[in-house]
mmCIF file of C-alpha atoms in Angstrom:
data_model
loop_
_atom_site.group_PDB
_atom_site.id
_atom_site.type_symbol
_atom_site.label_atom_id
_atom_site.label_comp_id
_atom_site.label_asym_id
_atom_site.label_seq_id
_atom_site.Cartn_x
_atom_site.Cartn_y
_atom_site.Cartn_z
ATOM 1 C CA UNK A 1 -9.209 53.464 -143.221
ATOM 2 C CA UNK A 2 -6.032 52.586 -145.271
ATOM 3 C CA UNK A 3 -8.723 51.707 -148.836
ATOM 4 C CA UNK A 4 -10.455 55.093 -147.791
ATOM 5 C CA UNK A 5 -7.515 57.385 -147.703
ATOM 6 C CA UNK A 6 -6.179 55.189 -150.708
ATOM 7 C CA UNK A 7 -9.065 55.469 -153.093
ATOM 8 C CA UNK A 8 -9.851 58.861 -152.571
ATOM 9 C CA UNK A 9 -6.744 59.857 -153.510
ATOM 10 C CA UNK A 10 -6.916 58.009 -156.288
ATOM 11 C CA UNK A 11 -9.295 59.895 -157.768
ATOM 12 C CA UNK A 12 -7.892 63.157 -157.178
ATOM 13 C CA UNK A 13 -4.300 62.149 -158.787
ATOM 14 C CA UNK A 14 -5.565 59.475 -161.223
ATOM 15 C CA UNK A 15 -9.023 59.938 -161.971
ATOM 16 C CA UNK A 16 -12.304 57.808 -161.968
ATOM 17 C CA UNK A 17 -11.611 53.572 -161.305
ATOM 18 C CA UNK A 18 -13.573 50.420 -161.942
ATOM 19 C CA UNK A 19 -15.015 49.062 -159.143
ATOM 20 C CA UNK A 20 -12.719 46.084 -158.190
ATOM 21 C CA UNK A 21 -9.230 48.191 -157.832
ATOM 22 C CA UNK A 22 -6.860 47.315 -155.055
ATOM 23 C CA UNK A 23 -8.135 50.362 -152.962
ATOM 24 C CA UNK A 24 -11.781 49.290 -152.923
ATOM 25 C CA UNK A 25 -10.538 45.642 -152.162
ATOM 26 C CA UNK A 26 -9.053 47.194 -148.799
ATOM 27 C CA UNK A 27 -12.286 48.828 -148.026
ATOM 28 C CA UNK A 28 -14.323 45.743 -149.052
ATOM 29 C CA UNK A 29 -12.472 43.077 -147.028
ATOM 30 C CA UNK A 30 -12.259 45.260 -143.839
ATOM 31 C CA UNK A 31 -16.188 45.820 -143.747
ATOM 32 C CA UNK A 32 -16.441 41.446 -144.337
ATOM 33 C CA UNK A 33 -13.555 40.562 -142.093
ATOM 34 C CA UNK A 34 -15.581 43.316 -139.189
ATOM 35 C CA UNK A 35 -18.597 41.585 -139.876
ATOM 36 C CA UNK A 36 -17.319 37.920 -139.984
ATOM 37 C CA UNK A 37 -15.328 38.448 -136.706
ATOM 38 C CA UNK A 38 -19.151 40.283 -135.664
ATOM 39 C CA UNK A 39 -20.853 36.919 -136.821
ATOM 40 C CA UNK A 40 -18.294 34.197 -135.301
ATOM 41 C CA UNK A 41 -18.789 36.095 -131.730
ATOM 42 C CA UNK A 42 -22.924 36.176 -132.202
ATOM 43 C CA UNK A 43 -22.968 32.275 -133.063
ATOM 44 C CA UNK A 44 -20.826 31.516 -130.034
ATOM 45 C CA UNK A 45 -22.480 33.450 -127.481
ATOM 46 C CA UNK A 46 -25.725 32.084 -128.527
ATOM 47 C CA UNK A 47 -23.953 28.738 -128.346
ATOM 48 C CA UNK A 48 -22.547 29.269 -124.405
ATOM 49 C CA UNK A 49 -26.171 30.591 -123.480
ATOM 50 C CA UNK A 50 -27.867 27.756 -124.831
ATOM 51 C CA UNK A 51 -25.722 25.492 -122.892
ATOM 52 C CA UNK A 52 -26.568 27.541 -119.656
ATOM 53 C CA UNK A 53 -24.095 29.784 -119.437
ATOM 54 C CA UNK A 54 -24.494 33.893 -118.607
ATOM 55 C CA UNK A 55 -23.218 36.278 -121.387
ATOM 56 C CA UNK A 56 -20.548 38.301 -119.468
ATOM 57 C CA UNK A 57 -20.731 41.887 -120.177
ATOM 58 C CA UNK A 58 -17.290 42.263 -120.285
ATOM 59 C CA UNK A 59 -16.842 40.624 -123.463
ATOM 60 C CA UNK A 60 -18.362 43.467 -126.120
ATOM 61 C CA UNK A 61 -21.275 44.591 -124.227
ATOM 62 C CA UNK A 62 -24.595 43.819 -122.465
ATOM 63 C CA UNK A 63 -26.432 40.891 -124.599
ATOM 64 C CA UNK A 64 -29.067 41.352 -127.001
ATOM 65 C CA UNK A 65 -31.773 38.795 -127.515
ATOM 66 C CA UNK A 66 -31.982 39.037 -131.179
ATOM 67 C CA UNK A 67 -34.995 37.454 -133.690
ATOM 68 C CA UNK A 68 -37.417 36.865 -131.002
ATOM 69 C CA UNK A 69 -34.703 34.819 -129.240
ATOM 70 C CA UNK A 70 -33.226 33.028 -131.581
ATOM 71 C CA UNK A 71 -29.830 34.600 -130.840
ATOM 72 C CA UNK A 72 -28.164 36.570 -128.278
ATOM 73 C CA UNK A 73 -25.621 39.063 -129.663
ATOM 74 C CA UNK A 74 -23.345 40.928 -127.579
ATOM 75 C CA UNK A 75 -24.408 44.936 -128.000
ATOM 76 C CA UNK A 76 -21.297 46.008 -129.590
ATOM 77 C CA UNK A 77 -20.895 43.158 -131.946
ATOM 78 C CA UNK A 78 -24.653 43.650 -133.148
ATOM 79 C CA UNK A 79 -23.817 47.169 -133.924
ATOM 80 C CA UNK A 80 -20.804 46.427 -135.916
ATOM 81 C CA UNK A 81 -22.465 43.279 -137.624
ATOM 82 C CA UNK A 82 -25.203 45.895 -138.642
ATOM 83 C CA UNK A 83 -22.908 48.117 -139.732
ATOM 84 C CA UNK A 84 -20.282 45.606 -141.913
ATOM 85 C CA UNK A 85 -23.644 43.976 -143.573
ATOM 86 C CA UNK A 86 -25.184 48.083 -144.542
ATOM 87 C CA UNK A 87 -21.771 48.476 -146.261
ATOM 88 C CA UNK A 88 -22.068 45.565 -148.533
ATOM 89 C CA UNK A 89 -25.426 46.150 -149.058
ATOM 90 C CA UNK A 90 -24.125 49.661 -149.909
ATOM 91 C CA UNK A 91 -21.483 48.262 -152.004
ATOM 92 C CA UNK A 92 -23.912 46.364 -154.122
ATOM 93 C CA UNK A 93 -26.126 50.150 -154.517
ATOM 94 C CA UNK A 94 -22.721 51.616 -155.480
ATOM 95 C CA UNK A 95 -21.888 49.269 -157.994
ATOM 96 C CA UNK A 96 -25.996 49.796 -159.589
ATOM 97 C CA UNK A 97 -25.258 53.681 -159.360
ATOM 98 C CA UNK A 98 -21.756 53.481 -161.480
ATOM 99 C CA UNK A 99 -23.713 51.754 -163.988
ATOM 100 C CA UNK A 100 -26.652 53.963 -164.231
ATOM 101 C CA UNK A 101 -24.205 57.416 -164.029
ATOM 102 C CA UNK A 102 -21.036 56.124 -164.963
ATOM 103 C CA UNK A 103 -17.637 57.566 -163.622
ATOM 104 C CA UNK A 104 -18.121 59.965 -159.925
ATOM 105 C CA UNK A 105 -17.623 63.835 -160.281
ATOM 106 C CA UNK A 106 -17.686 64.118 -156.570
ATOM 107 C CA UNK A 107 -17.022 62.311 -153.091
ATOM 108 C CA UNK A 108 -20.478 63.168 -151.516
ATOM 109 C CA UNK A 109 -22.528 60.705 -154.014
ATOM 110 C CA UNK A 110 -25.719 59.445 -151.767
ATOM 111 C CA UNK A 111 -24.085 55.657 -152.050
ATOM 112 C CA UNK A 112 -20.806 56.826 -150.814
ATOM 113 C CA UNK A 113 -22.463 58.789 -148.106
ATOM 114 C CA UNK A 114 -24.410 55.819 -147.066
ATOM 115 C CA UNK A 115 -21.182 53.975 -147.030
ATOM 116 C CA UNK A 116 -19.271 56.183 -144.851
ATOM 117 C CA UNK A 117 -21.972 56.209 -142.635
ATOM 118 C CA UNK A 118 -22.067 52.374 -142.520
ATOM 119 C CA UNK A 119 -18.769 52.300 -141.728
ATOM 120 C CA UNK A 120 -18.814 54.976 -138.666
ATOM 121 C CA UNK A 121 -21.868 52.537 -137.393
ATOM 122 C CA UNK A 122 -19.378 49.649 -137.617
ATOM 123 C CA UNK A 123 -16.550 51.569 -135.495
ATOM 124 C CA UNK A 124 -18.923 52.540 -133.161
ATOM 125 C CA UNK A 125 -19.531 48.622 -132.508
ATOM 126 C CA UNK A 126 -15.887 48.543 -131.923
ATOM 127 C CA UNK A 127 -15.884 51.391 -129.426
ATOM 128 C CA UNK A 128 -18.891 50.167 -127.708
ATOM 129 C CA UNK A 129 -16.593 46.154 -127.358
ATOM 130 C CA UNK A 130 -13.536 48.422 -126.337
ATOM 131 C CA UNK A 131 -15.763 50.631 -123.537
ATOM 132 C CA UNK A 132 -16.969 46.789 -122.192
ATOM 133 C CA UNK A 133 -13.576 45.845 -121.942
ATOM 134 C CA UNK A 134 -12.037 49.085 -120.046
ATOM 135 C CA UNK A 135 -10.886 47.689 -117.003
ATOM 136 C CA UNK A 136 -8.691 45.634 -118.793
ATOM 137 C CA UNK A 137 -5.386 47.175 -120.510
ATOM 138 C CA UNK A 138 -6.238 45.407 -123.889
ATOM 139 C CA UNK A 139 -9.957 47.565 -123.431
ATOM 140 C CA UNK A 140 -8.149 50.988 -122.684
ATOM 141 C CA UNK A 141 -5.822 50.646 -125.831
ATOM 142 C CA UNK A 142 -8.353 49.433 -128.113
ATOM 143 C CA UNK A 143 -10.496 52.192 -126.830
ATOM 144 C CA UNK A 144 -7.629 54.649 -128.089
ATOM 145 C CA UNK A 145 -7.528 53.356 -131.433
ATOM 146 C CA UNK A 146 -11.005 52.803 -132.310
ATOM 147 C CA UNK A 147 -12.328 56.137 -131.170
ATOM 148 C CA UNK A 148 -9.682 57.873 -133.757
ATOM 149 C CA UNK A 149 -10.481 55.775 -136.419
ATOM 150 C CA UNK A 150 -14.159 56.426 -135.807
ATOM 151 C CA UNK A 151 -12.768 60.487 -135.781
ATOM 152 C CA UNK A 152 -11.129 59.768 -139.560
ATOM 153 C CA UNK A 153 -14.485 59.025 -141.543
ATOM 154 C CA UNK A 154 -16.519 61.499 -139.743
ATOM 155 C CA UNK A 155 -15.377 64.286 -141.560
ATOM 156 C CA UNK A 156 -16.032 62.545 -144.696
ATOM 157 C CA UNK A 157 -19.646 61.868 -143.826
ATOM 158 C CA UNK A 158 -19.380 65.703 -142.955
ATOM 159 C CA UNK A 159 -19.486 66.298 -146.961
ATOM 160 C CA UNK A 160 -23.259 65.735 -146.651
ATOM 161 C CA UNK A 161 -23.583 69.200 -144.811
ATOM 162 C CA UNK A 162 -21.744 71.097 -148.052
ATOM 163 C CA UNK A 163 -25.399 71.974 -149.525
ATOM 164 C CA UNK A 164 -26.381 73.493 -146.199
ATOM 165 C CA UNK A 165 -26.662 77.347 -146.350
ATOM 166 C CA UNK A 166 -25.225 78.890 -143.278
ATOM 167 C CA UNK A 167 -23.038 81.783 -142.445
ATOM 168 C CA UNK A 168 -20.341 79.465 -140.870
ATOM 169 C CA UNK A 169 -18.484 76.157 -142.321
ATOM 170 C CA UNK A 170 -20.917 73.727 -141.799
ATOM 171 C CA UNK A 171 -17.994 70.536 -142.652
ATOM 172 C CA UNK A 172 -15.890 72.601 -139.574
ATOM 173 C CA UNK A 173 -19.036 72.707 -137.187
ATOM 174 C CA UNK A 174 -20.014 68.983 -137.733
ATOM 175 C CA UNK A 175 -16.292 67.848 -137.706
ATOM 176 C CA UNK A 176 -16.041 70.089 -134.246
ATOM 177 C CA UNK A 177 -19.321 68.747 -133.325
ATOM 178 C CA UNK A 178 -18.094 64.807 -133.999
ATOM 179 C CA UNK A 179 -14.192 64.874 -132.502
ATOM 180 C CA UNK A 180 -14.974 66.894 -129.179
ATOM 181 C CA UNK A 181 -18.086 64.194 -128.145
ATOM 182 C CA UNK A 182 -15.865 60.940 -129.112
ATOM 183 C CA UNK A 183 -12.968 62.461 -126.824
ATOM 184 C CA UNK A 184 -14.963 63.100 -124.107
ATOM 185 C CA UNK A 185 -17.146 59.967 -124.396
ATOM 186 C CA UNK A 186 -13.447 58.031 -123.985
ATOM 187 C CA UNK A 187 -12.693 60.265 -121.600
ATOM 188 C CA UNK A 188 -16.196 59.367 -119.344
ATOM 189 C CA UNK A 189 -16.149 55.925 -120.763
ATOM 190 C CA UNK A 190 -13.043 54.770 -119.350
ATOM 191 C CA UNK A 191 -12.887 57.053 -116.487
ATOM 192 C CA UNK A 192 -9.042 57.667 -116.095
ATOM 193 C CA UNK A 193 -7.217 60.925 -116.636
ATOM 194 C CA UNK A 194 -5.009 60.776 -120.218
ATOM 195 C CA UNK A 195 -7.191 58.884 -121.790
ATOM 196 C CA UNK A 196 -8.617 61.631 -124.097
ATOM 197 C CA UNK A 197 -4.787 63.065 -124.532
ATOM 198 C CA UNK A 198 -3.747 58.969 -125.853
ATOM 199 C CA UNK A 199 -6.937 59.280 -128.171
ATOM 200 C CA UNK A 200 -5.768 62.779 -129.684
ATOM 201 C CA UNK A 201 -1.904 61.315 -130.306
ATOM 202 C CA UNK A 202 -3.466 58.397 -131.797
ATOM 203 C CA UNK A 203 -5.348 60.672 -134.438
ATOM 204 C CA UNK A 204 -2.506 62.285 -134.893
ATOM 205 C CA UNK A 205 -0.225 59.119 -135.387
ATOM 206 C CA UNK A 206 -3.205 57.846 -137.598
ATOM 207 C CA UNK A 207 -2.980 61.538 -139.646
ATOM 208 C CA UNK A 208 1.039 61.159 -140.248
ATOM 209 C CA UNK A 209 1.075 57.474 -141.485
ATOM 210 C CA UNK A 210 -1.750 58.360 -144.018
ATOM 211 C CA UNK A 211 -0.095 61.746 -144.727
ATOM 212 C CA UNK A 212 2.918 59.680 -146.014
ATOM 213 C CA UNK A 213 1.234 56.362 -147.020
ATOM 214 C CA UNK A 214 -1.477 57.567 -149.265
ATOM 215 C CA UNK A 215 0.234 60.082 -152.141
ATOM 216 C CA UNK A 216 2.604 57.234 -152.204
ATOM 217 C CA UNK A 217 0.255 54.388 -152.137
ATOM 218 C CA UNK A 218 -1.810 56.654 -154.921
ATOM 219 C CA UNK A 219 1.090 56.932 -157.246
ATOM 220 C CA UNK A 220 3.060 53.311 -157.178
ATOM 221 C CA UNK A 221 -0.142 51.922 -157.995
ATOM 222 C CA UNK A 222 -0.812 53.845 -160.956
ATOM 223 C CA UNK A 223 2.669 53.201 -161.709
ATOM 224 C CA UNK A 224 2.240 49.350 -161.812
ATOM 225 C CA UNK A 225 -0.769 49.147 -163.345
ATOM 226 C CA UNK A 226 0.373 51.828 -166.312
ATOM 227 C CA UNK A 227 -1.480 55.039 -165.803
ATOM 228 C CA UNK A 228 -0.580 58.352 -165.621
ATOM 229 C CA UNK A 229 -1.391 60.810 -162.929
ATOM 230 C CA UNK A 230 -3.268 63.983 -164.059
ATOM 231 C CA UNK A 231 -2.024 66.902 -165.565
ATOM 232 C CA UNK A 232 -0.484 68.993 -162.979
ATOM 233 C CA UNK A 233 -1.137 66.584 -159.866
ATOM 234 C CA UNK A 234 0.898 65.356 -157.450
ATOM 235 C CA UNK A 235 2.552 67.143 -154.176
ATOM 236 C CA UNK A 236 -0.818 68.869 -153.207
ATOM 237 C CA UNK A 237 -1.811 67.456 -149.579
ATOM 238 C CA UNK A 238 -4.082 64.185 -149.381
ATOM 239 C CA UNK A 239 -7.375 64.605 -149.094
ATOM 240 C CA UNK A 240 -8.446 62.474 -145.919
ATOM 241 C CA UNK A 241 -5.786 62.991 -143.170
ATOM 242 C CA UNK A 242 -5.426 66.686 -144.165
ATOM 243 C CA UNK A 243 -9.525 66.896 -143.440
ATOM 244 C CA UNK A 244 -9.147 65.673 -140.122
ATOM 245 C CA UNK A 245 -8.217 68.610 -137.939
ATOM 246 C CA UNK A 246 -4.739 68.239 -137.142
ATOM 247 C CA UNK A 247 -4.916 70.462 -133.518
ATOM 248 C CA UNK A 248 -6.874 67.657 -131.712
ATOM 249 C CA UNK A 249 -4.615 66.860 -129.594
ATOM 250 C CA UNK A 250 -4.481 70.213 -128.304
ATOM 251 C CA UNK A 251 -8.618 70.022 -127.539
ATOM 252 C CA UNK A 252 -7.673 66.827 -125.748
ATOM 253 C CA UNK A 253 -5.250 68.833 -123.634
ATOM 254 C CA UNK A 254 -7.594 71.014 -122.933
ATOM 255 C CA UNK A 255 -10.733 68.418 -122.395
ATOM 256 C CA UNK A 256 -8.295 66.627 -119.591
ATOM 257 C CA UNK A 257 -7.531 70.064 -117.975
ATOM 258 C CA UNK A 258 -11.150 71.232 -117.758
ATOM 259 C CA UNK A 259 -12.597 68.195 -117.092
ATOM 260 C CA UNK A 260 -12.559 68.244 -113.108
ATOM 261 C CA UNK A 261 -12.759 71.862 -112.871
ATOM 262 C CA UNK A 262 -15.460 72.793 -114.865
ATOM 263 C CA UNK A 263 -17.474 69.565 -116.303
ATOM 264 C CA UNK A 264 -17.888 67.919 -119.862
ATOM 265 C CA UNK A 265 -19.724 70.596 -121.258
ATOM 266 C CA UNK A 266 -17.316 73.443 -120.700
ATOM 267 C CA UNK A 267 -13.830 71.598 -121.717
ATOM 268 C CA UNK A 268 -15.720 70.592 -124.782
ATOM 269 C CA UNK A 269 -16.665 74.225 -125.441
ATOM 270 C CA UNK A 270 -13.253 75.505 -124.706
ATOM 271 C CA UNK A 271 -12.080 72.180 -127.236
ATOM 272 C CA UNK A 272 -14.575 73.205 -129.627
ATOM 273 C CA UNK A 273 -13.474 76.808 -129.904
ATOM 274 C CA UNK A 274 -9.890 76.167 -130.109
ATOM 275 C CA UNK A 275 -11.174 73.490 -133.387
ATOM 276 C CA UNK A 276 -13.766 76.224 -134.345
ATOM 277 C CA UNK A 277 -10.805 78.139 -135.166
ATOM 278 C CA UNK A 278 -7.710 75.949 -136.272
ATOM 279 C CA UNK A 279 -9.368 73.623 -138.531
ATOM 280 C CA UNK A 280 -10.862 76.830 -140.607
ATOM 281 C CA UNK A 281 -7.227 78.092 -140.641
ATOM 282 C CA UNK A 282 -5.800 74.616 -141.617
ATOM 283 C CA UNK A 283 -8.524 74.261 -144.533
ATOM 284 C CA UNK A 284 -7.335 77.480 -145.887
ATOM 285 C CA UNK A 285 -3.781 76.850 -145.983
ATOM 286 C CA UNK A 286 -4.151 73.588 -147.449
ATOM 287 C CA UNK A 287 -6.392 75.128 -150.364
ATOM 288 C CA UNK A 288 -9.260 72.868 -149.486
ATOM 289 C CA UNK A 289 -11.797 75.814 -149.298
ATOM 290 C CA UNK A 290 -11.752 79.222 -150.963
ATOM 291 C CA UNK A 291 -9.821 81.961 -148.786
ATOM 292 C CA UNK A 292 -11.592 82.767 -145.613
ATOM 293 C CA UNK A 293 -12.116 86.407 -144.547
ATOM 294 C CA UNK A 294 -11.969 87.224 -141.190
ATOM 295 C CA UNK A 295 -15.472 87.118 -140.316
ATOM 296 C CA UNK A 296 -15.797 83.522 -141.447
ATOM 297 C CA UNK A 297 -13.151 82.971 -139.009
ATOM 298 C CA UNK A 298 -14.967 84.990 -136.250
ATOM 299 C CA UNK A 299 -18.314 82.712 -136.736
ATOM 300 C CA UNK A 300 -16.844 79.626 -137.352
ATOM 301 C CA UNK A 301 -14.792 80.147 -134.232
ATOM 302 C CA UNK A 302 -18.130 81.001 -132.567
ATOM 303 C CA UNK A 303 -19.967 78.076 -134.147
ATOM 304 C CA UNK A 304 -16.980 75.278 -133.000
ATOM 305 C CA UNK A 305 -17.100 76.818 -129.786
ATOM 306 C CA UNK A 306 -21.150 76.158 -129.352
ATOM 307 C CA UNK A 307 -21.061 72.873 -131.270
ATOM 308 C CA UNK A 308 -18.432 71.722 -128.922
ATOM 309 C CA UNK A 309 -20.502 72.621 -125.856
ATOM 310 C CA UNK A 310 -23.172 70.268 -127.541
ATOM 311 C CA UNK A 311 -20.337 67.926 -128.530
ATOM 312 C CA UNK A 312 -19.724 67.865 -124.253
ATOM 313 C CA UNK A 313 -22.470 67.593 -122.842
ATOM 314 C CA UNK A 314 -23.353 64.509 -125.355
ATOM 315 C CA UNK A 315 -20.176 62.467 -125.224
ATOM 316 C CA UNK A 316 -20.734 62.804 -121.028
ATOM 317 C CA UNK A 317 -23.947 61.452 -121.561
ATOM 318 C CA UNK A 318 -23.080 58.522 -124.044
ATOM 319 C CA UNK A 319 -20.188 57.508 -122.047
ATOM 320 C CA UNK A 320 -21.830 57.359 -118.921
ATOM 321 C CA UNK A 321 -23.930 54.759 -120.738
ATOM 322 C CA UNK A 322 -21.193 52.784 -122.086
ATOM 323 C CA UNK A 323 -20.610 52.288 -118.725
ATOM 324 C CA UNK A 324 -23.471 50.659 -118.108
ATOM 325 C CA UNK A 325 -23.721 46.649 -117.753
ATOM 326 C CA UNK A 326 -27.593 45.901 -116.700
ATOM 327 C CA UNK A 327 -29.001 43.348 -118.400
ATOM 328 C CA UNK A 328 -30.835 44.281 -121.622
ATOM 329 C CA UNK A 329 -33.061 42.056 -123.883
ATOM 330 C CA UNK A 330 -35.136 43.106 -127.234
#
């Protein structure tokens, strides 16, 4: 998250990089120390079974019977093992397609796309290890701080949508879509009131530190290794925690308050209408779109509000089966 924010902002203030830079080291060693951690869990639950011993579902999910049976991987470990070994295969694409193109123009390039992607895949291993682990405190707290950090490189992978012509903000909608089913999936997951209310302050906390870490972070390193920023940059608002909507912790207010009353579906409509029409208002003040008239507002309102029912209905559904603990073999 921290070589995300980082590097993207490097580009906006500084310009195009090489491809080992201090930022891309951050994003590098996170994906290997995910997938080593991913690994060393894998080779030692294989190890207990062997020996005779019963995977406990508890510890990262139900267990996976991997390579015709060679190994048994705990269902949220395989997912972010899967996920940490795409990005460095990614990694590898990214580093052919610099030296076929040359320097990035834009974010949404189809390797960094495929990176982002690889990345959410490896957070949703860690959500899936932090759902197995719920009725333990550790399990609810690491459920409140993966599920944001899954919600922070979403909207990034939302750049994929830009092409897509449709009378509404297709980057709100999918953003909408992404942060009302991964609140109520904690909030089903779990199964305790608060928890989607904790998930939305920890966004938020997650939004401030970058808001003051990365211009910073963006600048001192330019400074030390003697470049200057662009002509005219500096002070605009970083990219990354300015793209993640900054009013969801008032849809999780409003998820936890609807929940009982009127089901998953509802709060997340009501959550994805008051996203629908804050985030559009929040891209436009922070310059990150061209102005909005009122009836993008209107439809965008209209289209968080629907994408948010969606969003609903399928986090109920995918955290009732993070619940789940029957045994499951592949």
């Amino acid at each position: 998250m921290v070589g995300t924010s980082w590097d993207v902002q490097w580009h906006i203030d500084v310009g195009p990089d090489t491809f080992f830079t201090l930022p891309h080291l951050f994003l590098y060693a996170g994906s290997a120390i995910a997938g080593i951690a991913s690994l060393a869990v894998v080779l030692a639950v294989t190890a207990a079974q062997r020996r005779g011993e019963t995977p406990d579902p508890r510890d990262g999910g139900v267990a996976i019977r991997v390579f015709g049976g060679r190994f048994t991987a705990p269902l949220g470990y395989l997912v972010t093992g899967v996920g940490a070994a795409a990005f460095l295969l990614y990694g590898l694409i990214d580093l052919w397609w610099h030296g076929v193109y040359g320097f990035d123009a834009v974010l949404n390039s189809p390797p960094h796309i495929a990176l982002f992607t690889s990345i959410s895949i490896t957070m949703v291993g860690a959500v899936i290890v932090a759902a197995a682990g719920r009725e333990q405190r550790w399990g609810r707290i690491a459920m409140m701080i993966s599920v944001p950090l899954l919600m922070t490189f979403f909207p990034i992978t939302a750049n994929a949508f830009q092409g897509i012509n449709l009378p509404f903000d297709t980057i709100v909608a999918a953003t909408t879509l992404i942060i009302v089913l991964l609140l109520v999936l904690a909030r089903v997951a779990v199964g305790r009131p608060g928890i989607a209310v904790g998930t939305g302050a920890a966004l938020l906390a997650m939004q401030a530190i970058l808001w003051v870490f990365t211009p910073w972070a963006a600048v001192t390193y330019a400074d030390a290794v003697g470049l200057p920023l662009r002509d005219g940059m500096g002070g605009e608002p970083p990219l990354i925690p300015g793209g993640i909507p900054l009013a969801a912790i008032v849809a999780a207010v409003a998820i936890e308050l609807l929940f009982r009353r009127g089901g998953p579906a509802l709060a997340g409509g009501v959550a994805g209408l008051i996203l629908g029409f804050t985030f559009v208002v929040q891209r436009d003040v922070l310059d990150f779109v061209p102005p909005v008239t009122t009836v993008d507002l209107i439809v965008t309102t209209l289209a968080g509000a629907l994408f948010g029912l969606l969003g609903g209905f399928l986090g109920a559904r995918f955290g009732a089966t993070l619940r789940l603990r029957e045994k499951v073999t592949a």
